[in-house]
CSV table of C-alpha atoms in Angstrom, one decimal:
chain,number,residue,atom,x,y,z
A,124,MET,CA,2.1,-29.0,18.3
A,125,GLU,CA,4.1,-30.9,21.0
A,126,ASN,CA,5.6,-33.2,18.4
A,127,VAL,CA,6.6,-30.3,16.2
A,128,GLN,CA,8.1,-28.4,19.1
A,129,GLU,CA,10.1,-31.5,20.2
A,130,TYR,CA,11.3,-31.9,16.6
A,131,PHE,CA,12.7,-28.4,16.6
A,132,ARG,CA,14.4,-28.9,20.0
A,133,LYS,CA,15.9,-32.2,18.9
A,134,ASN,CA,17.2,-30.9,15.6
A,135,ARG,CA,18.2,-27.3,16.6
A,136,ASP,CA,21.9,-27.9,16.4
A,137,GLU,CA,21.6,-29.4,12.9
A,138,HIS,CA,19.3,-26.7,11.7
A,139,LEU,CA,21.7,-24.0,12.9
A,140,ARG,CA,24.6,-25.8,11.2
A,141,GLN,CA,22.6,-25.8,7.9
A,142,LEU,CA,21.7,-22.1,8.4
A,143,LYS,CA,25.4,-21.3,8.8
A,144,GLU,CA,26.1,-23.2,5.6
A,145,PHE,CA,23.4,-21.2,3.8
A,146,LEU,CA,24.7,-17.9,5.2
A,147,SER,CA,28.3,-18.7,4.2
A,148,ILE,CA,27.5,-18.4,0.5
A,149,PRO,CA,28.3,-14.7,-0.6
A,150,SER,CA,25.2,-14.3,-2.7
A,151,ILE,CA,25.6,-10.6,-3.4
A,152,SER,CA,23.3,-9.9,-6.3
A,153,SER,CA,24.6,-6.4,-7.0
A,154,LEU,CA,28.2,-7.4,-7.7
A,155,SER,CA,29.0,-9.3,-10.9
A,156,VAL,CA,32.0,-10.9,-9.3
A,157,HIS,CA,29.5,-12.9,-7.2
A,158,LYS,CA,27.3,-14.1,-10.1
A,159,GLU,CA,28.5,-17.8,-9.6
A,160,ASP,CA,27.9,-17.5,-5.8
A,161,VAL,CA,24.3,-16.4,-6.4
A,162,GLN,CA,23.8,-19.4,-8.7
A,163,LYS,CA,25.4,-21.7,-6.1
A,164,CYS,CA,23.0,-20.3,-3.5
A,165,ALA,CA,20.0,-21.0,-5.6
A,166,GLU,CA,21.1,-24.6,-6.2
A,167,TRP,CA,21.7,-25.0,-2.4
A,168,LEU,CA,18.2,-23.8,-1.7
A,169,ALA,CA,16.8,-26.1,-4.3
A,170,ASP,CA,18.6,-29.1,-2.8
A,171,GLN,CA,17.2,-28.1,0.6
A,172,CYS,CA,13.6,-28.1,-0.8
A,173,ARG,CA,14.1,-31.5,-2.4
A,174,SER,CA,15.6,-33.0,0.8
A,175,ILE,CA,12.6,-32.1,3.0
A,176,GLY,CA,10.1,-33.6,0.5
A,177,LEU,CA,8.9,-30.7,-1.6
A,178,GLU,CA,8.2,-31.4,-5.2
A,179,ASN,CA,8.5,-29.9,-8.7
A,180,VAL,CA,11.7,-28.1,-7.5
A,181,ARG,CA,13.2,-26.0,-10.2
A,182,VAL,CA,15.8,-23.3,-10.6
A,183,PHE,CA,14.4,-21.0,-13.2
A,184,PRO,CA,16.9,-18.9,-15.1
A,185,THR,CA,16.0,-15.3,-15.8
A,186,LYS,CA,17.8,-12.5,-17.6
A,187,GLY,CA,19.5,-11.9,-14.3
A,188,HIS,CA,19.8,-14.2,-11.3
A,189,PRO,CA,17.7,-17.4,-11.0
A,190,VAL,CA,14.3,-17.9,-9.2
A,191,VAL,CA,13.9,-21.1,-7.1
A,192,TYR,CA,10.4,-22.7,-7.2
A,193,ALA,CA,9.1,-25.7,-5.2
A,194,ASP,CA,5.6,-26.9,-4.1
A,195,TRP,CA,3.7,-29.5,-2.1
A,196,LEU,CA,0.1,-29.8,-3.3
A,197,HIS,CA,-1.6,-32.7,-1.6
A,198,ALA,CA,-3.8,-31.0,1.0
A,199,GLU,CA,-7.2,-31.8,-0.7
A,200,GLY,CA,-9.7,-29.1,-0.1
A,201,ALA,CA,-7.3,-26.9,1.7
A,202,PRO,CA,-6.1,-23.4,0.6
A,203,THR,CA,-2.9,-22.9,-1.3
A,204,VAL,CA,-0.3,-20.6,0.1
A,205,LEU,CA,2.5,-18.9,-1.9
A,206,ILE,CA,5.6,-18.2,0.2
A,207,TYR,CA,7.9,-15.5,-1.2
A,208,GLY,CA,11.4,-14.6,0.0
A,209,HIS,CA,14.9,-13.8,-1.3
A,210,TYR,CA,18.3,-15.5,-1.0
A,211,ASP,CA,20.4,-12.6,-2.3
A,212,VAL,CA,22.1,-10.2,0.1
A,213,GLN,CA,23.5,-6.7,0.3
A,214,PRO,CA,27.2,-5.9,-0.1
A,215,VAL,CA,29.2,-6.0,3.1
A,216,ASP,CA,31.1,-2.7,2.9
A,217,PRO,CA,32.6,-1.2,5.1
A,218,LEU,CA,34.3,-4.6,5.8
A,219,ASP,CA,36.5,-3.2,8.6
A,220,LEU,CA,33.5,-2.5,10.8
A,221,TRP,CA,32.5,-6.2,11.0
A,222,GLU,CA,33.6,-7.8,14.2
A,223,THR,CA,33.7,-11.2,12.4
A,224,PRO,CA,33.8,-12.0,8.7
A,225,PRO,CA,30.4,-11.5,7.1
A,226,PHE,CA,30.3,-14.9,5.4
A,227,GLU,CA,31.7,-16.8,8.3
A,228,PRO,CA,28.6,-17.1,10.5
A,229,VAL,CA,29.1,-17.2,14.3
A,230,ILE,CA,26.7,-17.3,17.3
A,231,ARG,CA,27.3,-14.8,20.1
A,232,ASP,CA,24.8,-14.1,22.9
A,233,GLU,CA,22.1,-16.2,21.2
A,234,LYS,CA,22.4,-14.2,18.0
A,235,ILE,CA,23.7,-15.4,14.7
A,236,TYR,CA,26.0,-12.9,13.0
A,237,ALA,CA,26.4,-12.9,9.2
A,238,ARG,CA,25.3,-11.0,6.1
A,239,GLY,CA,21.7,-12.1,5.3
A,240,SER,CA,21.1,-13.6,8.7
A,241,SER,CA,18.0,-11.4,9.2
A,242,ASP,CA,17.5,-10.1,5.7
A,243,ASP,CA,16.3,-12.6,4.4
A,244,LYS,CA,18.1,-15.9,4.5
A,245,GLY,CA,17.4,-16.6,8.1
A,246,GLN,CA,13.7,-16.0,7.7
A,247,VAL,CA,13.5,-18.0,4.4
A,248,PHE,CA,15.3,-20.8,6.1
A,249,MET,CA,12.7,-20.8,8.9
A,250,HIS,CA,9.9,-21.5,6.3
A,251,ILE,CA,11.8,-24.5,4.9
A,252,LYS,CA,12.5,-25.9,8.4
A,253,THR,CA,8.8,-25.4,9.4
A,254,LEU,CA,7.6,-27.4,6.3
A,255,GLU,CA,10.2,-30.1,7.1
A,256,ALA,CA,9.0,-30.4,10.7
A,257,LEU,CA,5.3,-30.7,9.7
A,258,LEU,CA,6.1,-33.3,7.0
A,259,GLU,CA,8.3,-35.3,9.4
A,260,THR,CA,5.9,-35.2,12.4
A,261,GLU,CA,2.5,-35.1,10.8
A,262,GLY,CA,3.3,-36.7,7.4
A,263,LYS,CA,1.6,-33.9,5.5
A,264,LEU,CA,1.0,-30.2,5.5
A,265,PRO,CA,-2.3,-28.5,6.6
A,266,VAL,CA,-2.2,-26.3,3.5
A,267,ASN,CA,-1.0,-26.6,-0.1
A,268,VAL,CA,2.3,-24.7,-0.5
A,269,LYS,CA,4.2,-23.1,-3.3
A,270,LEU,CA,7.6,-21.4,-2.7
A,271,ILE,CA,9.1,-18.7,-4.9
A,272,ILE,CA,12.5,-17.5,-3.7
A,273,GLU,CA,14.3,-15.0,-5.8
A,274,GLY,CA,17.9,-13.8,-6.1
A,275,GLU,CA,17.4,-10.1,-7.1
A,276,GLU,CA,15.4,-8.5,-4.3
A,277,GLU,CA,18.3,-6.4,-3.1
A,278,ILE,CA,18.6,-4.8,-6.6
A,279,GLY,CA,14.9,-4.1,-7.0
A,280,SER,CA,13.7,-7.4,-8.4
A,281,PRO,CA,14.2,-6.2,-12.0
A,282,HIS,CA,13.3,-9.5,-13.6
A,283,LEU,CA,10.7,-11.0,-11.2
A,284,PRO,CA,7.6,-9.1,-12.5
A,285,GLU,CA,8.2,-10.6,-16.0
A,286,PHE,CA,8.6,-14.0,-14.4
A,287,VAL,CA,5.4,-13.7,-12.3
A,288,GLU,CA,3.5,-12.5,-15.4
A,289,GLU,CA,4.7,-15.5,-17.4
A,290,HIS,CA,4.0,-18.0,-14.7
A,291,GLN,CA,0.7,-16.8,-13.3
A,292,GLN,CA,-0.9,-20.2,-13.4
A,293,LEU,CA,2.1,-21.9,-11.8
A,294,LEU,CA,2.0,-19.3,-8.9
A,295,ALA,CA,-1.8,-19.2,-8.5
A,296,ALA,CA,-2.7,-19.3,-4.8
A,297,ASP,CA,-5.2,-18.1,-2.2
A,298,CYS,CA,-2.7,-16.1,-0.1
A,299,LEU,CA,0.8,-14.7,-0.2
A,300,VAL,CA,3.0,-15.0,2.9
A,301,ILE,CA,6.3,-13.1,3.3
A,302,SER,CA,8.8,-13.1,6.1
A,303,ASP,CA,11.0,-10.2,5.3
A,304,THR,CA,10.0,-7.5,7.8
A,305,ASP,CA,10.6,-6.7,11.4
A,306,MET,CA,8.7,-7.1,14.6
A,307,ILE,CA,8.1,-3.7,16.2
A,308,ALA,CA,10.3,-4.5,19.2
A,309,GLU,CA,11.8,-7.4,21.1
A,310,GLY,CA,9.0,-9.6,22.5
A,311,ARG,CA,6.4,-7.6,20.5
A,312,PRO,CA,5.2,-9.5,17.5
A,313,SER,CA,3.7,-7.4,14.7
A,314,ILE,CA,2.0,-8.0,11.4
A,315,CYS,CA,2.7,-5.6,8.6
A,316,TYR,CA,-0.5,-5.2,6.5
A,317,GLY,CA,0.7,-2.5,4.2
A,318,LEU,CA,3.8,-1.1,2.4
A,319,ARG,CA,4.4,2.3,0.9
A,320,GLY,CA,5.2,2.5,-2.8
A,321,LEU,CA,8.3,4.0,-4.3
A,322,ALA,CA,9.2,6.5,-7.0
A,323,GLY,CA,12.8,7.6,-7.5
A,324,LEU,CA,14.5,10.1,-9.7
A,325,GLN,CA,17.7,12.2,-10.1
A,326,ILE,CA,17.7,15.9,-11.0
A,327,ASP,CA,20.7,17.3,-12.8
A,328,LEU,CA,21.0,21.1,-13.2
A,329,THR,CA,23.5,22.5,-15.7
A,330,GLY,CA,24.7,26.1,-15.8
A,331,PRO,CA,27.9,27.1,-17.6
A,332,LYS,CA,29.7,24.6,-19.8
A,333,LYS,CA,32.5,24.2,-17.2
A,334,ASP,CA,33.4,25.1,-13.7
A,335,LEU,CA,34.1,28.9,-13.4
A,336,HIS,CA,36.4,31.0,-11.2
A,337,SER,CA,34.0,32.3,-8.5
A,338,GLY,CA,35.9,35.5,-8.3
A,339,GLN,CA,35.7,36.3,-12.0
A,340,TYR,CA,32.2,35.1,-12.6
A,341,GLY,CA,30.4,34.9,-9.2
A,342,GLY,CA,27.4,37.3,-9.2
A,343,GLY,CA,27.2,37.3,-12.9
A,344,VAL,CA,26.3,33.7,-13.7
A,345,GLN,CA,23.6,31.5,-12.1
A,346,ASN,CA,25.2,29.0,-9.7
A,347,PRO,CA,23.6,25.6,-10.3
A,348,ALA,CA,24.2,24.7,-6.6
A,349,HIS,CA,22.2,27.8,-5.6
A,350,ALA,CA,19.5,27.0,-8.2
A,351,LEU,CA,19.2,23.4,-6.9
A,352,SER,CA,18.8,24.6,-3.3
A,353,GLU,CA,16.0,26.9,-4.4
A,354,LEU,CA,14.3,24.1,-6.4
A,355,ILE,CA,14.5,21.6,-3.5
A,356,ALA,CA,13.1,24.2,-1.1
A,357,SER,CA,10.1,24.5,-3.4
A,358,PHE,CA,9.1,20.9,-2.9
A,359,HIS,CA,7.7,21.5,0.6
A,360,ASP,CA,5.7,24.2,2.3
A,361,GLU,CA,6.3,25.5,5.8
A,362,LYS,CA,4.0,22.9,7.4
A,363,GLY,CA,5.9,19.9,6.0
A,364,ARG,CA,3.5,19.1,3.2
A,365,VAL,CA,4.8,18.2,-0.2
A,366,ALA,CA,4.1,21.3,-2.4
A,367,VAL,CA,4.0,19.5,-5.7
A,368,GLU,CA,0.7,20.2,-7.3
A,369,GLY,CA,-1.6,17.2,-7.4
A,370,PHE,CA,0.7,15.1,-5.2
A,371,TYR,CA,-2.1,14.3,-2.7
A,372,ASP,CA,-5.0,14.1,-5.1
A,373,ARG,CA,-5.2,10.3,-5.0
A,374,VAL,CA,-4.2,9.7,-1.4
A,375,ALA,CA,-6.6,7.4,0.4
A,376,GLU,CA,-7.2,8.5,3.9
A,377,ILE,CA,-6.8,5.8,6.5
A,378,SER,CA,-9.8,4.6,8.5
A,379,GLU,CA,-10.4,5.3,12.1
A,380,ALA,CA,-9.7,1.7,12.9
A,381,GLU,CA,-6.3,1.9,11.3
A,382,ARG,CA,-5.5,5.1,13.2
A,383,LYS,CA,-6.4,3.4,16.5
A,384,ALA,CA,-4.2,0.4,15.5
A,385,LEU,CA,-1.3,2.7,14.9
A,386,ALA,CA,-1.9,4.6,18.1
A,387,ALA,CA,-1.9,1.3,20.0
A,388,LEU,CA,1.8,0.9,19.0
A,389,ASP,CA,2.4,3.4,21.7
A,390,LEU,CA,5.7,4.7,20.4
A,391,ASP,CA,7.5,7.2,22.6
A,392,GLU,CA,8.3,10.1,20.3
A,393,GLU,CA,10.6,11.7,22.9
A,394,GLU,CA,12.6,8.4,23.1
A,395,ILE,CA,12.7,8.3,19.3
A,396,ARG,CA,14.0,11.8,19.2
A,397,LYS,CA,16.7,11.1,21.7
A,398,GLU,CA,17.8,7.9,20.0
A,399,LEU,CA,18.1,9.7,16.7
A,400,GLY,CA,20.0,12.6,18.2
A,401,VAL,CA,17.9,15.3,16.7
A,402,PRO,CA,16.7,18.5,18.5
A,403,GLU,CA,13.1,17.8,17.5
A,404,LEU,CA,11.0,15.5,15.2
A,405,TYR,CA,9.6,17.0,12.0
A,406,GLY,CA,7.0,16.2,9.5
A,407,GLU,CA,3.6,16.9,8.0
A,408,GLU,CA,1.4,18.9,10.3
A,409,GLY,CA,-1.7,17.1,11.7
A,410,TYR,CA,-0.2,13.6,11.9
A,411,THR,CA,1.7,11.7,14.5
A,412,TYR,CA,5.2,10.4,14.0
A,413,VAL,CA,4.1,6.9,13.3
A,414,GLU,CA,1.5,8.1,10.8
A,415,ARG,CA,4.0,10.3,9.0
A,416,THR,CA,6.4,7.4,8.7
A,417,SER,CA,4.0,4.7,7.6
A,418,VAL,CA,0.7,5.9,6.1
A,419,ARG,CA,1.5,9.3,4.7
A,420,PRO,CA,3.4,10.0,1.4
A,421,THR,CA,6.8,11.7,1.4
A,422,LEU,CA,9.3,13.3,-0.9
A,423,GLU,CA,12.8,13.1,0.5
A,424,VAL,CA,16.2,14.2,-0.9
A,425,ASN,CA,18.6,11.3,-0.5
A,426,GLY,CA,21.7,13.0,-1.8
A,427,MET,CA,23.0,16.3,-3.1
A,428,PHE,CA,26.4,17.1,-4.7
A,429,SER,CA,27.9,19.9,-6.7
A,430,GLY,CA,31.3,21.6,-7.2
A,431,PHE,CA,34.4,20.9,-5.1
A,432,GLN,CA,34.1,18.0,-2.7
A,433,ASP,CA,37.6,17.4,-1.3
A,434,GLU,CA,39.3,18.7,1.8
A,435,GLY,CA,39.8,22.5,1.9
A,436,ILE,CA,38.3,24.9,-0.4
A,437,LYS,CA,38.4,25.6,-4.2
A,438,THR,CA,36.9,28.8,-5.4
A,439,VAL,CA,34.8,27.6,-8.2
A,440,LEU,CA,31.3,28.3,-9.5
A,441,PRO,CA,30.2,24.7,-10.4
A,442,ALA,CA,28.9,23.8,-13.8
A,443,LYS,CA,26.5,21.2,-12.5
A,444,ALA,CA,24.4,20.3,-9.4
A,445,THR,CA,22.6,17.0,-8.7
A,446,ALA,CA,20.0,15.7,-6.3
A,447,LYS,CA,18.7,12.2,-5.8
A,448,ILE,CA,15.1,12.0,-4.6
A,449,THR,CA,12.7,9.2,-3.6
A,450,CYS,CA,9.0,9.5,-2.8
A,451,ARG,CA,7.3,6.9,-0.6
A,452,LEU,CA,3.7,6.5,-1.8
A,453,VAL,CA,0.5,5.3,-0.3
A,454,PRO,CA,-2.8,4.0,-1.8
A,455,ASP,CA,-4.0,5.1,-4.3
A,456,GLN,CA,-1.0,7.0,-5.6
A,457,ASP,CA,0.5,5.9,-8.9
A,458,PRO,CA,4.4,6.1,-9.2
A,459,GLU,CA,4.3,7.0,-12.9
A,460,GLU,CA,1.8,9.8,-12.3
A,461,ILE,CA,3.9,11.1,-9.3
A,462,LEU,CA,7.0,11.3,-11.4
A,463,GLN,CA,5.2,13.2,-14.1
A,464,LEU,CA,3.9,15.7,-11.5
A,465,ILE,CA,7.4,16.2,-10.1
A,466,GLU,CA,8.8,16.9,-13.6
A,467,LYS,CA,6.0,19.5,-14.1
A,468,HIS,CA,6.9,21.1,-10.8
A,469,ILE,CA,10.6,21.2,-11.8
A,470,GLU,CA,9.7,22.8,-15.1
A,471,LYS,CA,7.5,25.4,-13.4
A,472,HIS,CA,9.9,26.3,-10.6
A,473,LEU,CA,13.2,26.0,-12.4
A,474,PRO,CA,15.4,29.0,-11.5
A,475,LYS,CA,16.7,31.1,-14.4
A,476,GLY,CA,20.1,30.5,-15.8
A,477,VAL,CA,20.1,26.6,-15.7
A,478,THR,CA,18.8,23.7,-17.7
A,479,TYR,CA,17.6,20.5,-16.2
A,480,GLN,CA,17.5,16.7,-16.9
A,481,VAL,CA,15.5,14.1,-15.0
A,482,THR,CA,16.6,10.4,-14.8
A,483,ARG,CA,14.0,8.0,-13.4
A,484,PHE,CA,14.9,5.1,-11.1
A,485,ASP,CA,13.0,2.6,-9.0
A,486,LYS,CA,9.2,2.5,-9.1
A,487,GLY,CA,6.9,0.4,-7.0
A,488,GLU,CA,3.2,0.6,-6.1
A,489,PRO,CA,1.8,0.7,-2.6
A,490,PHE,CA,-0.5,-2.0,-1.2
A,491,VAL,CA,-2.7,-2.7,1.8
A,492,THR,CA,-4.4,-5.9,2.9
A,493,PRO,CA,-7.5,-5.2,5.0
A,494,LEU,CA,-6.9,-5.6,8.8
A,495,ASP,CA,-9.9,-7.9,9.1
A,496,HIS,CA,-8.9,-10.3,6.4
A,497,PRO,CA,-9.0,-13.9,7.7
A,498,ALA,CA,-5.4,-14.6,6.7
A,499,ILE,CA,-4.2,-11.6,8.7
A,500,GLN,CA,-6.3,-12.6,11.7
A,501,ALA,CA,-5.0,-16.2,11.5
A,502,ALA,CA,-1.5,-14.8,11.7
A,503,ALA,CA,-2.3,-12.8,14.7
A,504,ARG,CA,-3.6,-15.9,16.5
A,505,ALA,CA,-0.5,-17.8,15.7
A,506,TYR,CA,1.8,-15.1,17.0
A,507,GLU,CA,-0.2,-14.7,20.2
A,508,LYS,CA,-0.2,-18.4,21.0
A,509,VAL,CA,3.6,-18.4,20.9
A,510,TYR,CA,4.6,-15.0,22.2
A,511,LYS,CA,1.8,-14.8,24.8
A,512,VAL,CA,1.1,-11.1,24.1
A,513,PRO,CA,-1.3,-9.3,21.8
A,514,VAL,CA,0.0,-8.8,18.3
A,515,THR,CA,0.3,-5.3,16.9
A,516,PHE,CA,-0.6,-4.2,13.4
A,517,THR,CA,1.6,-1.9,11.4
A,518,ARG,CA,2.0,-0.4,8.0
A,519,SER,CA,5.6,-0.2,7.0
A,520,GLY,CA,7.2,3.0,5.8
A,521,GLY,CA,9.4,1.0,3.5
A,522,SER,CA,8.8,-0.6,0.2
A,523,ILE,CA,9.0,-4.1,-1.3
A,524,PRO,CA,8.0,-3.3,-4.9
A,525,ILE,CA,7.5,-6.9,-5.9
A,526,VAL,CA,4.7,-7.3,-3.3
A,527,ALA,CA,2.4,-4.9,-5.3
A,528,THR,CA,3.2,-6.9,-8.4
A,529,PHE,CA,2.1,-10.1,-6.8
A,530,HIS,CA,-1.0,-8.4,-5.5
A,531,LYS,CA,-1.9,-6.9,-8.9
A,532,LEU,CA,-1.1,-9.9,-11.1
A,533,LEU,CA,-2.2,-12.7,-8.9
A,534,ASN,CA,-4.9,-10.9,-6.9
A,535,LEU,CA,-3.7,-12.2,-3.6
A,536,PRO,CA,-4.1,-11.0,0.0
A,537,VAL,CA,-0.6,-10.4,1.4
A,538,VAL,CA,0.5,-11.3,4.9
A,539,LEU,CA,3.9,-10.0,6.1
A,540,MET,CA,5.0,-12.1,9.0
A,541,GLY,CA,8.4,-10.8,10.0
A,542,PHE,CA,10.6,-12.1,12.8
A,543,GLY,CA,13.5,-9.7,12.6
A,544,LEU,CA,14.2,-6.8,14.9
A,545,PRO,CA,14.9,-3.1,14.0
A,546,SER,CA,18.2,-3.4,15.9
A,547,GLU,CA,19.7,-6.2,13.8
A,548,ASN,CA,21.9,-4.1,11.5
A,549,VAL,CA,20.1,-5.1,8.3
A,550,HIS,CA,22.2,-3.8,5.3
A,551,SER,CA,24.9,-2.7,7.8
A,552,PRO,CA,28.0,-4.3,9.3
A,553,ASN,CA,27.4,-6.9,12.0
A,554,GLU,CA,24.0,-8.0,10.7
A,555,HIS,CA,22.5,-10.6,13.1
A,556,PHE,CA,19.4,-12.5,13.9
A,557,HIS,CA,18.1,-13.2,17.4
A,558,LEU,CA,17.8,-17.0,17.9
A,559,GLU,CA,14.9,-16.4,20.3
A,560,ASN,CA,12.9,-15.3,17.3
A,561,PHE,CA,14.3,-18.1,15.2
A,562,ASP,CA,13.0,-20.6,17.7
A,563,LYS,CA,9.7,-18.9,18.3
A,564,GLY,CA,9.2,-18.1,14.6
A,565,LEU,CA,9.5,-21.8,13.7
A,566,LEU,CA,6.7,-22.6,16.1
A,567,THR,CA,4.6,-19.6,15.1
A,568,LEU,CA,4.7,-20.6,11.4
A,569,SER,CA,3.8,-24.2,12.2
A,570,ILE,CA,0.7,-23.0,14.1
A,571,TYR,CA,-0.1,-20.5,11.4
A,572,TRP,CA,-0.5,-23.1,8.6
A,573,HIS,CA,-3.1,-24.8,10.7
A,574,GLU,CA,-4.9,-21.6,11.6
A,575,LEU,CA,-4.9,-20.5,8.0
A,576,ASN,CA,-6.4,-23.8,6.9
A,577,ASN,CA,-9.2,-23.3,9.3
A,578,SER,CA,-9.7,-19.7,8.3
A,579,LEU,CA,-9.7,-19.9,4.5
A,580,ARG,CA,-11.5,-23.2,4.0
C-alpha cells in the first residue's frame, strides 16, 4: 500500500481540484431548471471513468435523469463488486444561510464546503480516485468492478428500479458497496449493515364545503383540525408503541449479537438529550434510544396544517385538515401491507363529521446484511488498518430505498462504507466534507478491495 499512499499524497492537489470541478456542477435533480446541469454532471462523471482506464463507459438515458455505468473486468478468478452512488444533489435553500456560494467549492479548516461534498459526490469521487490509484500503481485491480452512479437518488430513485430490472445481467456481481452513509463520530469508523424501509402517506380530512365562521358554527359542526388531532393521537399508545393493528406482526426481533453491537456504540443519551434541546427523550418502552432509532419501526407525523396560517388570528372553522406521515420499517415488514393497515386504522378510528382521503408517497423495503458476512468483515479490517481503532457496526434509522431493490433483484450482500460525519450539514446550508476522511477513505477503500478479494475468493 506504500505506493498507493504515495500516489495519493503526490496527486492530492490535483484530486481536490477535480473534486471542486465536480462539485461546481449544480446537479439538482428535483428542479427542472437544472435538467441540463444534471446531464452535464453525468457526462463529466463518464469522462472521469474513461480517463482512469475504466471500460464500457455509458451514460444510459432513463425517463428521468441518466445513469452512468462503467466497468473493469480483468481480475480473473476474483469476485465482482458493484459500486453504487449518486451524482445528484439537494436544492440549496435557504441560500442566505450559506457562508460561501454552494456551487463555488472552498476549503476551510481542512473541510471542503459545497452542496454534494458529503452527500454524495465527495464519496463517489473517492471511489473513482481509488480505482485510478490502484490501476496506476499496480497496473490492475484486485477485484472486478462495475460502477452504477445515478442522478435521481435525492428524488427517491423513481426510474432506477426499472433500470436495474432491465439490466440484471449487466449489473450481476458478488457484492454491492455503497459510500453514502456516515461514520458514527469523528475518528470512529462504522459500517452500516442495515437500513430501515419507508412508507409515506398524506391524510386529508374534509368537513364542511368551505371555511366557516367559528362564532356562528363552532360547537355545531365537526372541526377537521380537531378530528385530525384525535386521529393522530390514536396512532400510538401511552407507552410509545404504534397502535395500528397488525403493525408489528412481521417485525423480526434482533439477535443478542446485534443488541450487543448496538450497545457497544456507547451513545450518551443524556448528551443527546442536551444537544437536541428536549426535556427528555421519548420512544417505545423497553428499548434503548439507539434501538428505537435504528432497529425498531416507527410512525411519525412529518407535518400538519389546517385553517388560518398567517400572522394574527382569523376566527374560522376550517374546512380541511392535512397530515403527512412516514413510517420507518424493519425486516420483515412490507411497505404495501403497512399502508393498507394504516388505511384500515383510519377508517376504524375516523371521528364523526368528516370524510377522509389518503394519498400514498414513497415506499422502500428494509434490508439487513448479516454481521458475519465476509464482505462486512473485510470492510471492518480495512477501516481498522487505517483508523487504528475498532470499527463499530450500526443499523441506520434512515432509508435508501434503492438498496433493497438491488438486494432483491440481484441477490447481493450490501456493504455500506460511509466516510461522512453527522455534523456535515447534509441537505442543509454549508454542507461540507472533512478532508481527513477523504484522505483516510481513499486508503481504506484501496485496502478493502484487496481484503475483499481474499475474503470472497
